[in-house]
Amino acid sequence: MKRFDLSLYLVTDRGLSLGRPLESIVEEAVKGGVTMVQLREKDCSSLEFYELGQKLKKLLSPLNIPLIINDRLDIALAVDADGLHIGQNDLPWKVARQLLGPDKILGLSVETQQQVEEANSLDIDYIGVSPVFATPTKTDTFQPFGLEGLKDACRISQFPAVAIGGINASNAASIIEHGAQGIAVVSAISSAESPLAAAKDLKERIQQIEIR
Amino acid sequence: MKRFDLSLYLVTDRGLSLGRPLESIVEEAVKGGVTMVQLREKDCSSLEFYELGQKLKKLLSPLNIPLIINDRLDIALAVDADGLHIGQNDLPWKVARQLLGPDKILGLSVETQQQVEEANSLDIDYIGVSPVFATPTKTDTFQPFGLEGLKDACRISQFPAVAIGGINASNAASIIEHGAQGIAVVSAISSAESPLAAAKDLKERIQQIEIR
């Protein structure tokens, strides 16, 4: 049985970390209550990606916080990460599942309601509803789902859903209210003056909804 | 026993293919006598890389021409390529070998004589001496080996060596004369008006040395 908690999911981006080392952002974020971490790095060598993965694995593993690698299945295998997150332009889910094995977490980004439906027949573990709001972080995306679209997606999906895109303290609670299991954030934590305080604040806003 | 023939090794680059589809370049090159093909693509999605790999695998496998994937171990695994070629900034060779298994071909780029020596203790199958001449294709490289440097590298190395960088019809023969098992070319075939004729010409120049 795979156990993971999507509620506060940090997606890394060194470009948005205000020059601070990735490990310190992640370390603070985890102290603030982050429940999962996705290493997403687009412009680095495989060696650098691998070394970052190793560092995060060492940091997160003792805390039982899953480390998920974005896109790069080889890095996920090389650092024995807890899982892989793929998008629609990454390796096909079937290939990814076959090489990862059944015990690893496999997440898939969905960008339309049709993709939410299609995902229901796949051997994956969660969906990433992307983007829920317009965002400057990713530019190659479809129309945002919006809160009503997110609600529909969560209703249709047989998998737990984490929402991503433009989420911050002001709208975090509404994401959970509309059916998502969690929020995935990039800049709301990585660009915060205090990643720890930002994570803690987001966590409290989510928990207030969860305990209602 | 792994069998491969480094003598005329095509390294792909869609940017240098004058707009022609990669498969047609490779198909022609193989008809002209190419003995190995490395799929090297830097600016494409994982899905596109995977699909290109599948196409080349389908093309090359019946001809018993090894398909080697550059850098991306996951793509190599996903398309069941014959091997992987890594550089000094890619995954560590040990990780690559472990995930590839003992039967796949593993090539390593070496950029200095020190790296040639270090490679001798690794579980790899060939070295790529890079660059032998100055080249516009790669800009992040060390000083070129030159022909005398290549000769030294081939003498020092316990592995067969293929040379890359600035190789064309005018200097192909000298590469073999200086001890390399083969030449690796990008634009000399991919940018040629006729990749078939270009490959054939290179092949003849190499064979003239080999049969001496």
CSV table of C-alpha atoms in Angstrom, one decimal:
chain,number,residue,atom,x,y,z
A,1,MET,CA,0.0,0.0,0.0
A,2,LYS,CA,1.5,3.3,-1.1
A,3,ARG,CA,1.0,6.0,1.4
A,4,PHE,CA,1.4,9.6,0.5
A,5,ASP,CA,-0.1,12.9,1.6
A,6,LEU,CA,-0.7,15.4,-1.2
A,7,SER,CA,-2.0,18.1,1.1
A,8,LEU,CA,1.0,20.5,0.8
A,9,TYR,CA,3.1,19.6,-2.1
A,10,LEU,CA,6.2,21.7,-2.8
A,11,VAL,CA,7.4,21.8,-6.5
A,12,THR,CA,11.0,23.1,-6.7
A,13,ASP,CA,12.3,25.8,-9.0
A,14,ARG,CA,15.7,27.1,-8.3
A,15,GLY,CA,15.1,30.1,-10.6
A,16,LEU,CA,12.4,31.3,-8.1
A,17,SER,CA,14.4,30.6,-5.0
A,18,LEU,CA,15.9,34.1,-4.8
A,19,GLY,CA,19.4,32.7,-5.0
A,20,ARG,CA,19.1,30.5,-1.9
A,21,PRO,CA,20.3,26.9,-2.1
A,22,LEU,CA,17.5,24.4,-3.0
A,23,GLU,CA,18.2,22.2,0.1
A,24,SER,CA,17.7,25.1,2.5
A,25,ILE,CA,14.4,26.0,0.8
A,26,VAL,CA,13.2,22.4,1.0
A,27,GLU,CA,14.5,22.0,4.6
A,28,GLU,CA,12.6,25.0,5.7
A,29,ALA,CA,9.5,24.1,3.8
A,30,VAL,CA,9.4,20.7,5.4
A,31,LYS,CA,9.7,22.2,8.9
A,32,GLY,CA,6.8,24.3,8.0
A,33,GLY,CA,4.7,21.3,7.1
A,34,VAL,CA,5.2,20.4,3.5
A,35,THR,CA,4.1,16.8,2.9
A,36,MET,CA,5.6,16.0,-0.5
A,37,VAL,CA,8.4,17.4,-2.6
A,38,GLN,CA,8.8,17.3,-6.3
A,39,LEU,CA,12.2,18.1,-7.8
A,40,ARG,CA,11.6,19.9,-11.0
A,41,GLU,CA,14.6,21.2,-12.8
A,42,LYS,CA,14.6,22.0,-16.5
A,43,ASP,CA,17.9,23.6,-17.2
A,44,CYS,CA,20.6,21.6,-15.6
A,45,SER,CA,22.9,18.7,-16.6
A,46,SER,CA,21.9,15.2,-15.8
A,47,LEU,CA,24.8,15.1,-13.3
A,48,GLU,CA,23.5,18.2,-11.5
A,49,PHE,CA,20.0,16.9,-11.5
A,50,TYR,CA,21.2,13.6,-10.0
A,51,GLU,CA,23.2,15.3,-7.3
A,52,LEU,CA,20.3,17.5,-6.4
A,53,GLY,CA,18.1,14.4,-6.2
A,54,GLN,CA,20.6,12.7,-3.9
A,55,LYS,CA,20.7,15.7,-1.6
A,56,LEU,CA,17.0,15.9,-1.3
A,57,LYS,CA,16.6,12.1,-0.9
A,58,LYS,CA,19.0,12.3,2.0
A,59,LEU,CA,17.1,15.1,3.6
A,60,LEU,CA,13.6,13.8,3.1
A,61,SER,CA,14.0,10.1,3.5
A,62,PRO,CA,14.5,10.1,7.3
A,63,LEU,CA,11.4,12.3,7.6
A,64,ASN,CA,9.3,9.9,5.5
A,65,ILE,CA,8.4,12.7,3.1
A,66,PRO,CA,8.2,11.4,-0.4
A,67,LEU,CA,10.6,12.7,-3.0
A,68,ILE,CA,9.1,12.8,-6.5
A,69,ILE,CA,11.1,13.5,-9.6
A,70,ASN,CA,9.6,15.5,-12.4
A,71,ASP,CA,9.8,14.0,-15.9
A,72,ARG,CA,13.2,12.3,-15.6
A,73,LEU,CA,12.6,8.7,-15.0
A,74,ASP,CA,16.4,8.0,-15.1
A,75,ILE,CA,17.0,10.4,-12.2
A,76,ALA,CA,14.1,8.9,-10.2
A,77,LEU,CA,15.7,5.4,-10.7
A,78,ALA,CA,19.2,6.7,-10.0
A,79,VAL,CA,18.4,8.3,-6.7
A,80,ASP,CA,15.7,5.7,-5.8
A,81,ALA,CA,13.1,8.4,-5.4
A,82,ASP,CA,9.7,7.6,-4.1
A,83,GLY,CA,8.1,8.4,-7.4
A,84,LEU,CA,7.9,10.2,-10.7
A,85,HIS,CA,5.6,13.0,-11.9
A,86,ILE,CA,5.0,13.1,-15.6
A,87,GLY,CA,3.2,15.5,-17.9
A,88,GLN,CA,1.5,14.9,-21.2
A,89,ASN,CA,4.8,15.5,-23.1
A,90,ASP,CA,6.9,13.3,-21.0
A,91,LEU,CA,7.4,9.5,-21.3
A,92,PRO,CA,4.1,7.6,-21.7
A,93,TRP,CA,2.7,6.5,-18.4
A,94,LYS,CA,2.9,2.9,-19.3
A,95,VAL,CA,6.6,3.0,-20.0
A,96,ALA,CA,7.2,4.9,-16.8
A,97,ARG,CA,5.2,2.5,-14.7
A,98,GLN,CA,6.9,-0.5,-16.2
A,99,LEU,CA,10.4,0.9,-15.5
A,100,LEU,CA,9.5,2.3,-12.1
A,101,GLY,CA,7.7,-0.8,-10.8
A,102,PRO,CA,4.4,-1.1,-9.0
A,103,ASP,CA,5.6,0.3,-5.7
A,104,LYS,CA,6.6,3.8,-6.7
A,105,ILE,CA,4.3,6.7,-6.8
A,106,LEU,CA,3.4,7.9,-10.3
A,107,GLY,CA,1.7,11.2,-10.8
A,108,LEU,CA,0.3,12.6,-14.0
A,109,SER,CA,-0.5,16.2,-15.0
A,110,VAL,CA,-3.9,16.7,-16.6
A,111,GLU,CA,-4.7,19.8,-18.5
A,112,THR,CA,-8.2,19.3,-19.7
A,113,GLN,CA,-11.3,17.5,-18.4
A,114,GLN,CA,-10.9,15.0,-21.2
A,115,GLN,CA,-7.4,14.1,-19.8
A,116,VAL,CA,-9.0,13.7,-16.3
A,117,GLU,CA,-11.3,11.1,-17.8
A,118,GLU,CA,-8.6,9.4,-19.7
A,119,ALA,CA,-6.4,9.2,-16.7
A,120,ASN,CA,-9.1,7.1,-14.9
A,121,SER,CA,-8.1,4.0,-16.9
A,122,LEU,CA,-4.3,4.4,-16.2
A,123,ASP,CA,-2.1,2.8,-13.6
A,124,ILE,CA,-1.2,6.0,-11.8
A,125,ASP,CA,-1.5,7.2,-8.3
A,126,TYR,CA,-2.6,10.8,-8.4
A,127,ILE,CA,-3.4,13.5,-10.9
A,128,GLY,CA,-2.0,17.0,-10.9
A,129,VAL,CA,-4.8,19.4,-12.1
A,130,SER,CA,-2.8,22.0,-14.0
A,131,PRO,CA,-3.2,24.9,-14.0
A,132,VAL,CA,-6.0,25.7,-11.7
A,133,PHE,CA,-5.3,29.4,-12.0
A,134,ALA,CA,-3.2,31.4,-14.5
A,135,THR,CA,0.4,31.4,-13.6
A,136,PRO,CA,3.7,33.0,-14.7
A,137,THR,CA,5.6,29.8,-13.8
A,138,LYS,CA,4.5,27.7,-16.7
A,139,THR,CA,3.6,29.2,-20.0
A,140,ASP,CA,2.9,26.2,-22.2
A,141,THR,CA,-0.4,25.3,-20.5
A,142,PHE,CA,-4.0,25.1,-21.5
A,143,GLN,CA,-6.8,27.3,-20.2
A,144,PRO,CA,-6.8,27.3,-16.4
A,145,PHE,CA,-9.4,24.9,-14.8
A,146,GLY,CA,-10.7,27.5,-12.4
A,147,LEU,CA,-12.3,26.5,-9.1
A,148,GLU,CA,-15.5,25.1,-10.8
A,149,GLY,CA,-13.3,23.1,-13.3
A,150,LEU,CA,-11.3,21.8,-10.4
A,151,LYS,CA,-14.5,20.7,-8.7
A,152,ASP,CA,-15.6,18.8,-11.8
A,153,ALA,CA,-12.2,17.2,-12.2
A,154,CYS,CA,-12.1,16.0,-8.6
A,155,ARG,CA,-15.6,14.6,-9.0
A,156,ILE,CA,-14.8,12.8,-12.3
A,157,SER,CA,-11.4,11.4,-11.2
A,158,GLN,CA,-11.0,8.1,-9.4
A,159,PHE,CA,-7.6,9.4,-8.2
A,160,PRO,CA,-6.7,11.9,-5.6
A,161,ALA,CA,-6.0,15.3,-7.1
A,162,VAL,CA,-3.5,17.9,-6.3
A,163,ALA,CA,-4.0,21.3,-7.9
A,164,ILE,CA,-1.2,23.5,-9.2
A,165,GLY,CA,-0.9,26.9,-10.7
A,166,GLY,CA,-1.2,30.3,-9.1
A,167,ILE,CA,-2.0,28.9,-5.6
A,168,ASN,CA,-1.0,31.0,-2.6
A,169,ALA,CA,-2.2,31.8,0.9
A,170,SER,CA,-5.2,33.8,-0.4
A,171,ASN,CA,-6.8,30.9,-2.4
A,172,ALA,CA,-5.3,27.7,-0.8
A,173,ALA,CA,-8.4,27.0,1.3
A,174,SER,CA,-10.7,27.3,-1.7
A,175,ILE,CA,-8.7,24.6,-3.5
A,176,ILE,CA,-9.4,22.1,-0.7
A,177,GLU,CA,-13.0,23.2,-0.5
A,178,HIS,CA,-13.5,22.4,-4.1
A,179,GLY,CA,-12.4,18.8,-3.7
A,180,ALA,CA,-8.7,18.6,-4.2
A,181,GLN,CA,-6.6,16.5,-1.8
A,182,GLY,CA,-3.9,19.1,-1.8
A,183,ILE,CA,-2.2,22.1,-3.2
A,184,ALA,CA,1.0,22.1,-5.1
A,185,VAL,CA,3.0,25.3,-4.9
A,186,VAL,CA,6.2,26.7,-6.4
A,187,SER,CA,6.7,30.4,-5.7
A,188,ALA,CA,4.4,30.7,-2.8
A,189,ILE,CA,7.1,28.8,-0.8
A,190,SER,CA,10.3,29.1,-2.8
A,191,SER,CA,10.0,32.9,-3.3
A,192,ALA,CA,8.8,33.7,0.2
A,193,GLU,CA,11.0,35.6,2.5
A,194,SER,CA,10.6,32.8,5.0
A,195,PRO,CA,9.8,29.5,3.2
A,196,LEU,CA,9.2,28.0,6.7
A,197,ALA,CA,6.6,30.6,7.6
A,198,ALA,CA,5.0,30.5,4.2
A,199,ALA,CA,4.6,26.7,4.4
A,200,LYS,CA,3.2,26.9,7.9
A,201,ASP,CA,0.7,29.5,6.9
A,202,LEU,CA,-0.5,27.4,3.9
A,203,LYS,CA,-0.7,24.3,6.1
A,204,GLU,CA,-2.9,26.1,8.6
A,205,ARG,CA,-5.2,27.3,5.9
A,206,ILE,CA,-5.6,23.8,4.5
A,207,GLN,CA,-6.1,22.2,7.9
A,208,GLN,CA,-8.8,24.6,8.8
A,209,ILE,CA,-10.8,23.3,5.9
A,210,GLU,CA,-9.9,19.7,6.5
A,211,ILE,CA,-11.1,19.7,10.1
A,212,ARG,CA,-14.4,21.3,9.4
B,1,MET,CA,30.2,-10.6,-25.9
B,2,LYS,CA,29.2,-7.2,-27.0
B,3,ARG,CA,29.9,-6.6,-30.7
B,4,PHE,CA,29.9,-3.2,-32.2
B,5,ASP,CA,31.8,-1.4,-34.9
B,6,LEU,CA,32.8,2.1,-34.1
B,7,SER,CA,34.3,2.8,-37.5
B,8,LEU,CA,31.6,5.2,-38.9
B,9,TYR,CA,29.5,6.5,-36.1
B,10,LEU,CA,26.7,9.0,-36.9
B,11,VAL,CA,25.7,11.3,-34.1
B,12,THR,CA,22.3,12.9,-34.9
B,13,ASP,CA,21.5,16.6,-34.7
B,14,ARG,CA,18.1,17.7,-36.1
B,15,GLY,CA,19.3,21.3,-36.1
B,16,LEU,CA,22.0,20.4,-38.6
B,17,SER,CA,19.8,18.3,-40.9
B,18,LEU,CA,18.6,21.1,-43.2
B,19,GLY,CA,15.0,20.5,-42.2
B,20,ARG,CA,15.0,16.9,-43.4
B,21,PRO,CA,13.4,14.3,-41.1
B,22,LEU,CA,15.8,12.5,-38.8
B,23,GLU,CA,14.7,9.1,-40.0
B,24,SER,CA,15.5,9.8,-43.6
B,25,ILE,CA,19.0,11.1,-42.7
B,26,VAL,CA,19.7,8.0,-40.7
B,27,GLU,CA,18.2,5.7,-43.3
B,28,GLU,CA,20.5,7.2,-46.0
B,29,ALA,CA,23.5,7.3,-43.7
B,30,VAL,CA,23.1,3.6,-43.0
B,31,LYS,CA,22.8,2.8,-46.7
B,32,GLY,CA,26.0,4.6,-47.1
B,33,GLY,CA,27.8,2.5,-44.5
B,34,VAL,CA,27.3,4.0,-41.1
B,35,THR,CA,28.0,1.3,-38.5
B,36,MET,CA,26.5,2.9,-35.3
B,37,VAL,CA,24.0,5.6,-34.6
B,38,GLN,CA,23.8,7.9,-31.6
B,39,LEU,CA,20.5,9.8,-31.0
B,40,ARG,CA,21.5,13.1,-29.4
B,41,GLU,CA,18.8,15.5,-29.0
B,42,LYS,CA,19.0,18.4,-26.5
B,43,ASP,CA,15.9,20.5,-27.0
B,44,CYS,CA,12.9,18.3,-27.1
B,45,SER,CA,10.4,16.9,-24.7
B,46,SER,CA,10.9,13.4,-23.3
B,47,LEU,CA,7.9,12.2,-25.3
B,48,GLU,CA,9.5,13.4,-28.5
B,49,PHE,CA,12.9,11.9,-27.6
B,50,TYR,CA,11.2,8.6,-26.9
B,51,GLU,CA,9.3,8.6,-30.1
B,52,LEU,CA,12.4,9.4,-32.1
B,53,GLY,CA,14.2,6.6,-30.3
B,54,GLN,CA,11.4,4.2,-31.2
B,55,LYS,CA,11.6,5.2,-34.8
B,56,LEU,CA,15.3,4.7,-35.0
B,57,LYS,CA,15.2,1.4,-33.1
B,58,LYS,CA,12.7,0.1,-35.6
B,59,LEU,CA,14.9,1.2,-38.5
B,60,LEU,CA,18.2,0.0,-37.1
B,61,SER,CA,17.4,-3.1,-35.2
B,62,PRO,CA,16.7,-5.3,-38.3
B,63,LEU,CA,20.0,-4.1,-39.8
B,64,ASN,CA,22.0,-5.0,-36.6
B,65,ILE,CA,23.2,-1.5,-36.3
B,66,PRO,CA,23.5,-0.4,-32.7
B,67,LEU,CA,21.3,2.5,-31.5
B,68,ILE,CA,23.0,4.4,-28.7
B,69,ILE,CA,21.2,7.1,-26.8
B,70,ASN,CA,23.0,10.2,-25.7
B,71,ASP,CA,22.7,11.1,-22.0
B,72,ARG,CA,19.2,10.0,-21.3
B,73,LEU,CA,19.3,6.7,-19.6
B,74,ASP,CA,15.5,6.6,-19.3
B,75,ILE,CA,15.1,6.9,-23.1
B,76,ALA,CA,17.7,4.2,-23.6
B,77,LEU,CA,15.7,1.9,-21.2
B,78,ALA,CA,12.4,2.9,-22.6
B,79,VAL,CA,13.2,2.1,-26.2
B,80,ASP,CA,15.5,-0.8,-25.3
B,81,ALA,CA,18.4,0.8,-27.1
B,82,ASP,CA,21.7,-1.0,-27.6
B,83,GLY,CA,23.5,1.4,-25.4
B,84,LEU,CA,24.0,4.8,-23.8
B,85,HIS,CA,26.6,7.4,-24.4
B,86,ILE,CA,27.4,9.7,-21.5
B,87,GLY,CA,29.6,12.7,-21.0
B,88,GLN,CA,31.3,14.0,-18.0
B,89,ASN,CA,28.3,16.1,-16.9
B,90,ASP,CA,25.8,13.3,-17.3
B,91,LEU,CA,24.8,10.5,-14.9
B,92,PRO,CA,27.9,8.9,-13.3
B,93,TRP,CA,29.0,5.8,-15.2
B,94,LYS,CA,28.5,3.5,-12.3
B,95,VAL,CA,24.8,4.5,-11.9
B,96,ALA,CA,24.4,4.2,-15.7
B,97,ARG,CA,26.0,0.7,-15.8
B,98,GLN,CA,23.9,-0.5,-12.9
B,99,LEU,CA,20.6,0.5,-14.4
B,100,LEU,CA,21.6,-0.5,-18.0
B,101,GLY,CA,22.9,-3.9,-17.0
B,102,PRO,CA,26.1,-5.6,-18.2
B,103,ASP,CA,25.0,-6.4,-21.7
B,104,LYS,CA,24.4,-2.9,-23.0
B,105,ILE,CA,27.0,-0.7,-24.7
B,106,LEU,CA,28.2,2.2,-22.5
B,107,GLY,CA,30.3,4.9,-24.1
B,108,LEU,CA,32.0,7.8,-22.3
B,109,SER,CA,33.2,11.1,-23.6
B,110,VAL,CA,36.7,12.0,-22.5
B,111,GLU,CA,37.9,15.6,-22.9
B,112,THR,CA,41.4,15.4,-21.4
B,113,GLN,CA,44.3,12.8,-21.3
B,114,GLN,CA,43.6,12.6,-17.5
B,115,GLN,CA,40.0,11.5,-18.2
B,116,VAL,CA,41.4,8.9,-20.7
B,117,GLU,CA,43.5,7.4,-17.9
B,118,GLU,CA,40.7,7.6,-15.4
B,119,ALA,CA,38.4,5.8,-17.8
B,120,ASN,CA,40.6,2.8,-17.9
B,121,SER,CA,39.4,1.7,-14.5
B,122,LEU,CA,35.7,2.0,-15.4
B,123,ASP,CA,33.2,-0.6,-16.6
B,124,ILE,CA,32.6,1.0,-20.0
B,125,ASP,CA,32.8,-0.2,-23.6
B,126,TYR,CA,34.4,2.6,-25.5
B,127,ILE,CA,35.6,6.1,-25.2
B,128,GLY,CA,34.7,9.1,-27.3
B,129,VAL,CA,37.7,11.4,-27.7
B,130,SER,CA,36.1,14.8,-27.8
B,131,PRO,CA,36.9,17.1,-29.5
B,132,VAL,CA,39.7,16.0,-31.7
B,133,PHE,CA,39.4,19.2,-33.8
B,134,ALA,CA,37.8,22.5,-33.0
B,135,THR,CA,34.1,22.4,-33.9
B,136,PRO,CA,31.1,24.7,-34.0
B,137,THR,CA,28.7,21.8,-33.0
B,138,LYS,CA,29.8,21.8,-29.4
B,139,THR,CA,30.9,24.9,-27.5
B,140,ASP,CA,31.3,23.6,-24.0
B,141,THR,CA,34.4,21.6,-24.6
B,142,PHE,CA,38.0,21.6,-23.6
B,143,GLN,CA,41.0,22.2,-25.9
B,144,PRO,CA,40.9,19.9,-28.9
B,145,PHE,CA,43.1,16.8,-28.6
B,146,GLY,CA,44.6,17.3,-32.1
B,147,LEU,CA,46.0,14.3,-34.0
B,148,GLU,CA,48.9,13.8,-31.7
B,149,GLY,CA,46.7,14.0,-28.6
B,150,LEU,CA,44.4,11.5,-30.2
B,151,LYS,CA,47.3,9.2,-30.8
B,152,ASP,CA,48.4,9.4,-27.1
B,153,ALA,CA,44.8,8.8,-26.0
B,154,CYS,CA,44.5,5.7,-28.1
B,155,ARG,CA,47.8,4.4,-26.8
B,156,ILE,CA,46.9,5.1,-23.2
B,157,SER,CA,43.3,3.7,-23.4
B,158,GLN,CA,42.4,0.1,-22.8
B,159,PHE,CA,39.1,0.7,-24.7
B,160,PRO,CA,38.5,1.3,-28.3
B,161,ALA,CA,38.3,5.0,-29.1
B,162,VAL,CA,36.1,6.9,-31.5
B,163,ALA,CA,37.1,10.5,-32.2
B,164,ILE,CA,34.6,13.3,-32.6
B,165,GLY,CA,34.7,17.0,-33.4
B,166,GLY,CA,35.4,18.6,-36.7
B,167,ILE,CA,35.8,15.4,-38.7
B,168,ASN,CA,35.0,15.3,-42.4
B,169,ALA,CA,36.2,13.7,-45.6
B,170,SER,CA,39.4,15.7,-45.6
B,171,ASN,CA,40.7,14.4,-42.3
B,172,ALA,CA,38.8,11.1,-41.7
B,173,ALA,CA,41.7,9.0,-42.8
B,174,SER,CA,44.1,10.7,-40.5
B,175,ILE,CA,41.9,9.8,-37.5
B,176,ILE,CA,42.2,6.1,-38.2
B,177,GLU,CA,45.9,6.5,-39.0
B,178,HIS,CA,46.4,7.9,-35.5
B,179,GLY,CA,44.9,4.9,-33.8
B,180,ALA,CA,41.2,5.5,-33.4
B,181,GLN,CA,38.8,2.7,-34.1
B,182,GLY,CA,36.4,5.0,-35.7
B,183,ILE,CA,35.1,8.5,-36.5
B,184,ALA,CA,32.0,10.0,-35.1
B,185,VAL,CA,30.4,12.7,-37.3
B,186,VAL,CA,27.5,15.1,-37.0
B,187,SER,CA,27.3,17.6,-39.8
B,188,ALA,CA,29.6,15.8,-42.2
B,189,ILE,CA,26.7,13.5,-42.9
B,190,SER,CA,23.6,15.3,-41.5
B,191,SER,CA,24.3,18.6,-43.4
B,192,ALA,CA,25.5,16.9,-46.6
B,193,GLU,CA,23.4,17.3,-49.7
B,194,SER,CA,23.3,13.5,-49.9
B,195,PRO,CA,23.8,11.9,-46.5
B,196,LEU,CA,24.2,8.6,-48.4
B,197,ALA,CA,27.0,9.8,-50.6
B,198,ALA,CA,28.7,11.5,-47.7
B,199,ALA,CA,28.6,8.4,-45.6
B,200,LYS,CA,29.9,6.3,-48.5
B,201,ASP,CA,32.7,8.6,-49.1
B,202,LEU,CA,33.7,8.6,-45.5
B,203,LYS,CA,33.5,4.9,-45.3
B,204,GLU,CA,35.8,4.4,-48.3
B,205,ARG,CA,38.4,6.8,-46.8
B,206,ILE,CA,38.3,4.8,-43.6
B,207,GLN,CA,38.5,1.4,-45.3
B,208,GLN,CA,41.5,2.5,-47.4
B,209,ILE,CA,43.4,2.9,-44.1
B,210,GLU,CA,42.1,-0.2,-42.5
B,211,ILE,CA,43.1,-2.5,-45.3
B,212,ARG,CA,46.6,-1.1,-45.6
